[in-house]
mmCIF file with all atom_site columns, C-alpha atoms in Angstrom:
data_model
loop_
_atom_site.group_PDB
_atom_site.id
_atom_site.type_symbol
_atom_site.label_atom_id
_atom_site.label_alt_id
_atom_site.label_comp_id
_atom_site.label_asym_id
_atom_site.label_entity_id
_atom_site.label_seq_id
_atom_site.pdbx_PDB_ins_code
_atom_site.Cartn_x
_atom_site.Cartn_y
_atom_site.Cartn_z
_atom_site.occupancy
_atom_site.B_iso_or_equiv
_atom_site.pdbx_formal_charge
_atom_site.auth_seq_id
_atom_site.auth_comp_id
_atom_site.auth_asym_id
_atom_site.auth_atom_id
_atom_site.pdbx_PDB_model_num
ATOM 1   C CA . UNK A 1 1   ? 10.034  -63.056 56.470  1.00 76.00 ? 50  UNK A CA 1
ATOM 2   C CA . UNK A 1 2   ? 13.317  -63.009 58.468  1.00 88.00 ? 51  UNK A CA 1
ATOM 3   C CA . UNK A 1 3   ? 12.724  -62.934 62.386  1.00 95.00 ? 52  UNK A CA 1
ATOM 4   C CA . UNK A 1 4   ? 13.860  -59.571 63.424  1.00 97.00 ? 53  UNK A CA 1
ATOM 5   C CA . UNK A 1 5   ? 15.501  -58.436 66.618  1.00 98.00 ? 54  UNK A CA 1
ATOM 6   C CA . UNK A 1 6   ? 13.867  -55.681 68.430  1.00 98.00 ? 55  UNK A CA 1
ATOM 7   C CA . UNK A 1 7   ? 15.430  -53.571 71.158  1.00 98.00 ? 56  UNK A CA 1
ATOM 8   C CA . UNK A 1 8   ? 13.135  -52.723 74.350  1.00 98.00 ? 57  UNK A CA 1
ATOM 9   C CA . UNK A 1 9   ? 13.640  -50.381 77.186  1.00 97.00 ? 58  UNK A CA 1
ATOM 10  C CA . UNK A 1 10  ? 13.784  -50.194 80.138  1.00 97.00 ? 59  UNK A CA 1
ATOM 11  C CA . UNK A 1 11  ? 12.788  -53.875 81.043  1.00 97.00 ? 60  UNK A CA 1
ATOM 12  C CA . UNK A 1 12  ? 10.175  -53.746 83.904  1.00 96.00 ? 61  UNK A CA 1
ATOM 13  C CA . UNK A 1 13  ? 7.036   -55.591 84.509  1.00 96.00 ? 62  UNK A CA 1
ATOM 14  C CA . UNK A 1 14  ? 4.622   -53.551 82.516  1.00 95.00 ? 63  UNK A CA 1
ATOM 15  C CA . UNK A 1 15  ? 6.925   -54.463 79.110  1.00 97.00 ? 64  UNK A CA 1
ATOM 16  C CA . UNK A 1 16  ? 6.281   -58.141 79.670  1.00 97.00 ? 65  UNK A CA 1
ATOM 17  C CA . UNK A 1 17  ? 3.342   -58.361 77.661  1.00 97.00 ? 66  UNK A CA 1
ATOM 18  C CA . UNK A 1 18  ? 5.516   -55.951 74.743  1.00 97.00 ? 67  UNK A CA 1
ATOM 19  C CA . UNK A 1 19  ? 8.215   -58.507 74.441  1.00 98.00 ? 68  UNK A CA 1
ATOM 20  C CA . UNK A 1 20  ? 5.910   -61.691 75.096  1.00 98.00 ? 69  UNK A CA 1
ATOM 21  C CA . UNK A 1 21  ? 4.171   -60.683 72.254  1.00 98.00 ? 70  UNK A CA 1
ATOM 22  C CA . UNK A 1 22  ? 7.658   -59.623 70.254  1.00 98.00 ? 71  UNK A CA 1
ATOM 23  C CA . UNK A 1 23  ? 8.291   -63.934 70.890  1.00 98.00 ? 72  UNK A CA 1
ATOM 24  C CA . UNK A 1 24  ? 4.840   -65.088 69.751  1.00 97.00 ? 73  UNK A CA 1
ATOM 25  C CA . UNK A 1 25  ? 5.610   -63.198 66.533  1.00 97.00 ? 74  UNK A CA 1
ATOM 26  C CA . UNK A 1 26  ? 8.624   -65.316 66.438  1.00 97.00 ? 75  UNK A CA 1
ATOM 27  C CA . UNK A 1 27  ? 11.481  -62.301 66.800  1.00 98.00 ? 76  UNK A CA 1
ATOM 28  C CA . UNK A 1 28  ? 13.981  -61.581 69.306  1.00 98.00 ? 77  UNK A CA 1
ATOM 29  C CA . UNK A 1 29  ? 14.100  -59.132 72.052  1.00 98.00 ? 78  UNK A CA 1
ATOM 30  C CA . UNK A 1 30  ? 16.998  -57.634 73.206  1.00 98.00 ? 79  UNK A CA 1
ATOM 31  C CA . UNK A 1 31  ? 16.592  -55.376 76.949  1.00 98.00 ? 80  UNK A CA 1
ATOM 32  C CA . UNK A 1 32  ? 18.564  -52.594 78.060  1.00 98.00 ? 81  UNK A CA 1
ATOM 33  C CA . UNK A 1 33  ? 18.104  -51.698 81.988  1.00 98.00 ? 82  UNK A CA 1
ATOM 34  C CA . UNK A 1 34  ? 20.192  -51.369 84.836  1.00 98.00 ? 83  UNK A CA 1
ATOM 35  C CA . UNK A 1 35  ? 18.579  -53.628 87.410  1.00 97.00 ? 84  UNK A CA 1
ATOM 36  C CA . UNK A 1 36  ? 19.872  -57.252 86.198  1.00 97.00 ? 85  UNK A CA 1
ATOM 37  C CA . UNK A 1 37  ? 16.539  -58.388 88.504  1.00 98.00 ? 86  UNK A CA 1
ATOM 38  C CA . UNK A 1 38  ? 14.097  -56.313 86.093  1.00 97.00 ? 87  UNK A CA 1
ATOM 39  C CA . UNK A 1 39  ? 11.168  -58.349 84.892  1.00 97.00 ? 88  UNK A CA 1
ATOM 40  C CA . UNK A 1 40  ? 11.759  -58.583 80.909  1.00 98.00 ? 89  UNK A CA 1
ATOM 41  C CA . UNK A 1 41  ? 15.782  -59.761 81.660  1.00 98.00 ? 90  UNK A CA 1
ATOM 42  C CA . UNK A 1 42  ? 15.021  -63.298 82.020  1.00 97.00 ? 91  UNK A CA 1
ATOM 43  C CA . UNK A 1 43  ? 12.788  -63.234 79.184  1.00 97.00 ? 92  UNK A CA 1
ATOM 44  C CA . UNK A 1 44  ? 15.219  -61.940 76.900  1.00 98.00 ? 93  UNK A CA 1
ATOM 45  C CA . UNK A 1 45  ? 17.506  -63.147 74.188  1.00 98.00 ? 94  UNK A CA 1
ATOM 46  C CA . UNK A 1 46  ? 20.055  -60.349 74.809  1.00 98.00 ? 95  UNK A CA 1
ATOM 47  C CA . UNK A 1 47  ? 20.587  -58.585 77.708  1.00 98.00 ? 96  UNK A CA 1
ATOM 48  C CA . UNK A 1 48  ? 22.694  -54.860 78.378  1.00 98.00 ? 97  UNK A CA 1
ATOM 49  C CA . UNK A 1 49  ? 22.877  -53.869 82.191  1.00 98.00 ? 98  UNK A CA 1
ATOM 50  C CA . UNK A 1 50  ? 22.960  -50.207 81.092  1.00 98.00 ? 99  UNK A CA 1
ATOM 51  C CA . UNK A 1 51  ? 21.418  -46.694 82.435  1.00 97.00 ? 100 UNK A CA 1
ATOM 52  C CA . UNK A 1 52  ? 19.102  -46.446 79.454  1.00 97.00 ? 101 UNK A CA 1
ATOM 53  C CA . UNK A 1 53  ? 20.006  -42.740 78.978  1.00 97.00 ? 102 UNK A CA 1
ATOM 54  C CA . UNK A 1 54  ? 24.164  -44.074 78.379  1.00 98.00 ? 103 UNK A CA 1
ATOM 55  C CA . UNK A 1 55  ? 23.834  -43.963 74.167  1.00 98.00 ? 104 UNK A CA 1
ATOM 56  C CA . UNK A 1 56  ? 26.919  -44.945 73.442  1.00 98.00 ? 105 UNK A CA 1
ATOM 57  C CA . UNK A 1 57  ? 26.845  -48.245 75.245  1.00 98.00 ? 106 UNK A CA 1
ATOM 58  C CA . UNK A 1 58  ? 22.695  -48.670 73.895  1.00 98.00 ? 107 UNK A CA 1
ATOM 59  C CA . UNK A 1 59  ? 24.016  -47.960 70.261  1.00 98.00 ? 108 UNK A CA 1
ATOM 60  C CA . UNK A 1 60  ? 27.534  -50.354 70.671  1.00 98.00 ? 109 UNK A CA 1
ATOM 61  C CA . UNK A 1 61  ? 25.055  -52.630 71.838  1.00 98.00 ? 110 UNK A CA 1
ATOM 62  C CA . UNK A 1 62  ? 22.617  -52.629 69.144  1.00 98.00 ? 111 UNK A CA 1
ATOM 63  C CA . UNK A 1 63  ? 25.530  -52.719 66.398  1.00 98.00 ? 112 UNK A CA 1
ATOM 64  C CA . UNK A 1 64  ? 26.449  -55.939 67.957  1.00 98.00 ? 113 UNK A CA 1
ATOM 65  C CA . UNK A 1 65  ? 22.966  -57.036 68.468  1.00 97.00 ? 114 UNK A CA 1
ATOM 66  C CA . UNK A 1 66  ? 22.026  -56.209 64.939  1.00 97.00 ? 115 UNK A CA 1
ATOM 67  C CA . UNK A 1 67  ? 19.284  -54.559 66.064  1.00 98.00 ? 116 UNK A CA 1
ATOM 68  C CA . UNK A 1 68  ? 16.124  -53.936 63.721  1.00 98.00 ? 117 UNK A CA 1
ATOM 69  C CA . UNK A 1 69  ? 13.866  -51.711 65.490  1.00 98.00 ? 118 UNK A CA 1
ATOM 70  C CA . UNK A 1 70  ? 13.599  -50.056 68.731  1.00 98.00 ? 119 UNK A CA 1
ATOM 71  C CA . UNK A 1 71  ? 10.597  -49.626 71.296  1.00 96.00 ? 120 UNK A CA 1
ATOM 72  C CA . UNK A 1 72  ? 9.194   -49.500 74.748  1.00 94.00 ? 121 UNK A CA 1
ATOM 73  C CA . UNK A 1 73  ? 5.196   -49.021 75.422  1.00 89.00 ? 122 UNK A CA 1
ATOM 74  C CA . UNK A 1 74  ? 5.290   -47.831 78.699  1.00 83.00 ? 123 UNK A CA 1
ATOM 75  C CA . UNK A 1 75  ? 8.175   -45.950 79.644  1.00 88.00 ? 124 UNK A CA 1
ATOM 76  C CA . UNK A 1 76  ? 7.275   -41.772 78.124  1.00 87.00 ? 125 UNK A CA 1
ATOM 77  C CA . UNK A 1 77  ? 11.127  -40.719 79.577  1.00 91.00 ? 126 UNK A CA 1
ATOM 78  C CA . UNK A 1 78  ? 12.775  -43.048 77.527  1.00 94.00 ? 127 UNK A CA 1
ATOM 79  C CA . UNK A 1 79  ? 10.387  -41.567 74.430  1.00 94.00 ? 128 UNK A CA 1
ATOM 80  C CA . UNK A 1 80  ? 13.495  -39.131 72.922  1.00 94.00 ? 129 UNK A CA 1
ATOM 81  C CA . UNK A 1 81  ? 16.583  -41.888 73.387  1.00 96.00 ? 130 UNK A CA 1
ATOM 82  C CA . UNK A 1 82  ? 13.991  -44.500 71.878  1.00 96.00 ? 131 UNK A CA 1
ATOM 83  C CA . UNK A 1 83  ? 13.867  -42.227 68.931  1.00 97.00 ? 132 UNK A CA 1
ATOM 84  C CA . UNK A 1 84  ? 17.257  -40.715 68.718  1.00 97.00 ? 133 UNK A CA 1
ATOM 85  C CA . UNK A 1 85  ? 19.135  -44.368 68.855  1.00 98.00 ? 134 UNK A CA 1
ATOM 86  C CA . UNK A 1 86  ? 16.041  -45.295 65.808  1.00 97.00 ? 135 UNK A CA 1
ATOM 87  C CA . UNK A 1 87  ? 17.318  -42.315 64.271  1.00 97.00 ? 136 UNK A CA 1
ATOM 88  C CA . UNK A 1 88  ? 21.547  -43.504 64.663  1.00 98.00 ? 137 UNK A CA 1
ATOM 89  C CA . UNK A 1 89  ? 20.850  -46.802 63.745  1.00 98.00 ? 138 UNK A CA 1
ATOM 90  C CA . UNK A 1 90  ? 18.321  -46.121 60.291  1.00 98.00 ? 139 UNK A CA 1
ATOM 91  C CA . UNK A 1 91  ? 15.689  -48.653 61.955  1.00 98.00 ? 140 UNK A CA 1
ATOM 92  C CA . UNK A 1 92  ? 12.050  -48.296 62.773  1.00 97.00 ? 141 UNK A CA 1
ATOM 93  C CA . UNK A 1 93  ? 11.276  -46.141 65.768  1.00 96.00 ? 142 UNK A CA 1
ATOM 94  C CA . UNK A 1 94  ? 9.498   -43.300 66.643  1.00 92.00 ? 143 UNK A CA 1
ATOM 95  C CA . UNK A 1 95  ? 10.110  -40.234 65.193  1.00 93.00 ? 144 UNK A CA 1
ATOM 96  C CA . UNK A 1 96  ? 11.565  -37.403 67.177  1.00 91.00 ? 145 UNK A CA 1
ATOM 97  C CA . UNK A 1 97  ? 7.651   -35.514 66.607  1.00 89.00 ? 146 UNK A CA 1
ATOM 98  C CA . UNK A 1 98  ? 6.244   -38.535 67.609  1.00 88.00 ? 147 UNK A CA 1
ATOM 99  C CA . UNK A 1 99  ? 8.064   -39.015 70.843  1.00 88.00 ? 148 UNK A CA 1
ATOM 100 C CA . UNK A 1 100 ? 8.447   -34.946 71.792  1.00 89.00 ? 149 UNK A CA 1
ATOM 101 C CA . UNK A 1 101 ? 4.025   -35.780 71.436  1.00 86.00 ? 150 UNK A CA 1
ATOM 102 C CA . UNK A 1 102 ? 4.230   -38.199 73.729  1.00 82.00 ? 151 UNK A CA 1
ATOM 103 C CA . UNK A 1 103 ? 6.085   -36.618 76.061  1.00 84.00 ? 152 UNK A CA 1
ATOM 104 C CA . UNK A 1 104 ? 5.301   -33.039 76.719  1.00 85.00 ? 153 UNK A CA 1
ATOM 105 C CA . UNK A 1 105 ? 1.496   -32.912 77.129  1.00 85.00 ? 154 UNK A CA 1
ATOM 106 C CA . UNK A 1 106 ? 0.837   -28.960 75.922  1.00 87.00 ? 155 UNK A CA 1
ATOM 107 C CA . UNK A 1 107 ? 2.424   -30.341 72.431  1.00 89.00 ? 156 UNK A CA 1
ATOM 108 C CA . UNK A 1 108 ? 0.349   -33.713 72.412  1.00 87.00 ? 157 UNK A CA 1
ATOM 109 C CA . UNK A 1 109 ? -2.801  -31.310 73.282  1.00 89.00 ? 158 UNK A CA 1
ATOM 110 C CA . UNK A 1 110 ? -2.083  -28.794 71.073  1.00 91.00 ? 159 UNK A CA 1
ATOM 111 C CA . UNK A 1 111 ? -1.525  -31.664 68.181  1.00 89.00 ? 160 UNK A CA 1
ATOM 112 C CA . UNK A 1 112 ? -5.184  -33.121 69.340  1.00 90.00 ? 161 UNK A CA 1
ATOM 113 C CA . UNK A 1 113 ? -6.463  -29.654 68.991  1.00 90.00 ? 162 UNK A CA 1
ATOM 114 C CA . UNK A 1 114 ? -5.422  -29.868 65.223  1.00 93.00 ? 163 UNK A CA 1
ATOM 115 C CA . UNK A 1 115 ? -6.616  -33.237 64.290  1.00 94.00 ? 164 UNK A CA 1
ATOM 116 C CA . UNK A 1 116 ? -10.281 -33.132 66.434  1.00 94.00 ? 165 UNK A CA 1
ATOM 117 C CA . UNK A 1 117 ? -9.238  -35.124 69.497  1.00 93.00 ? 166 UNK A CA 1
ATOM 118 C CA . UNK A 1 118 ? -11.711 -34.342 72.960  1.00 92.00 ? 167 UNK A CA 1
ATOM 119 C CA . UNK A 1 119 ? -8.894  -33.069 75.525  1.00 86.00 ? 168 UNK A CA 1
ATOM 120 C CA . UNK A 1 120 ? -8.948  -31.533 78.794  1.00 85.00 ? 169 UNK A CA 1
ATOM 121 C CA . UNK A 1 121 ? -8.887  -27.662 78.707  1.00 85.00 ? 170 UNK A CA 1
ATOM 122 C CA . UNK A 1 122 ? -5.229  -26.900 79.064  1.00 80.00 ? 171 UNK A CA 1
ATOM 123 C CA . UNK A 1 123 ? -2.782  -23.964 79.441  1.00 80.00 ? 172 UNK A CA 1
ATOM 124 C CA . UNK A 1 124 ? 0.802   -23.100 79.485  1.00 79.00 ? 173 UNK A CA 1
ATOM 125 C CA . UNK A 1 125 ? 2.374   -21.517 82.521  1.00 74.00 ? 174 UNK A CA 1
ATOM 126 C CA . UNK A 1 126 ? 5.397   -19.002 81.843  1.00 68.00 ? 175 UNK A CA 1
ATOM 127 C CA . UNK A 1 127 ? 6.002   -18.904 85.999  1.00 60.00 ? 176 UNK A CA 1
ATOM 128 C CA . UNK A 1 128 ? 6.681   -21.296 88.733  1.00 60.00 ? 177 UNK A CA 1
ATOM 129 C CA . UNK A 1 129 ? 3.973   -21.181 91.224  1.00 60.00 ? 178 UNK A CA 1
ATOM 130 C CA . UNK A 1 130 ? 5.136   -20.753 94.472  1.00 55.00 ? 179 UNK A CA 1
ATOM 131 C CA . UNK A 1 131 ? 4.301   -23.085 97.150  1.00 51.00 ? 180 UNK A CA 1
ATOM 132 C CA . UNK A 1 132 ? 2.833   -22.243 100.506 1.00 52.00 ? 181 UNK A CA 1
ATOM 133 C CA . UNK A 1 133 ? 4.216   -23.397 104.129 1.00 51.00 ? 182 UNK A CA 1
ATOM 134 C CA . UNK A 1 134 ? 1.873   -25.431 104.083 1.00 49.00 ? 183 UNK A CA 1
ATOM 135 C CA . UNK A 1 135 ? 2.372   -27.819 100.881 1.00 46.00 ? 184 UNK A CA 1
ATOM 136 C CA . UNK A 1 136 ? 6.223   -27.842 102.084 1.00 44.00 ? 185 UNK A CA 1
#
């Protein structure tokens, strides 16, 4: 099997054990965050000190990273470019389902509802609440 190159994002510490275990498998990670000083940089094979949300400069640099698949474990705002730049590129990713699930929690309950998953009872507000003096 031919070692693949996997994008991450963002790069901070609670990837590490995501692209330490993207090594042991014997592929490459490639990192796209801003901070040069983030965790998973000087682990990385490639490195693009990028806002993670800037898609053209994450999809230039996947073209010229040859990039196989993109992921992050941690990171639920990143969740819709993860899957939209999977999407741009034909490369496994998560879906867009998958990663509007994982990131707007009446969906992700509503989608346990369906498939027998325990969840917290849960509603969905059409209002702001307003706060009190004394929250502010």
């Amino acid at each position: 099997m031919r070692a693949k190159n996997l994008l991450v994002m963002p790069g901070t510490r609670w990837q590490l054990e995501l692209v330490r275990k993207i090594h042991e498998m014997g592929h490459s990670v490639s990192i796209v965050d801003p901070n040069s000083s983030a965790p998973c940089v000087a682990e990385a094979d490639a490195y693009l000190a990028s806002d993670i949300f800037d898609r053209t400069a994450v999809l230039d640099f996947c073209r010229k990273n040859n990039i196989d698949g993109v992921v992050s474990d941690e990171c639920d705002i990143v969740m819709g470019e993860i899957a939209a730049i999977g999407k741009a590129l034909n490369v496994p990713a998560l879906s867009p389902e998958t990663a509007s699930l994982y990131t707007d929690k009446f969906k992700m309950r509503e989608r346990c509802s369906q498939i027998g998953i325990a969840h917290p009872e849960y509603n969905r507000r059409s209002e702001e609440r307003r706060v009190g003096k004394e929250c502010r």
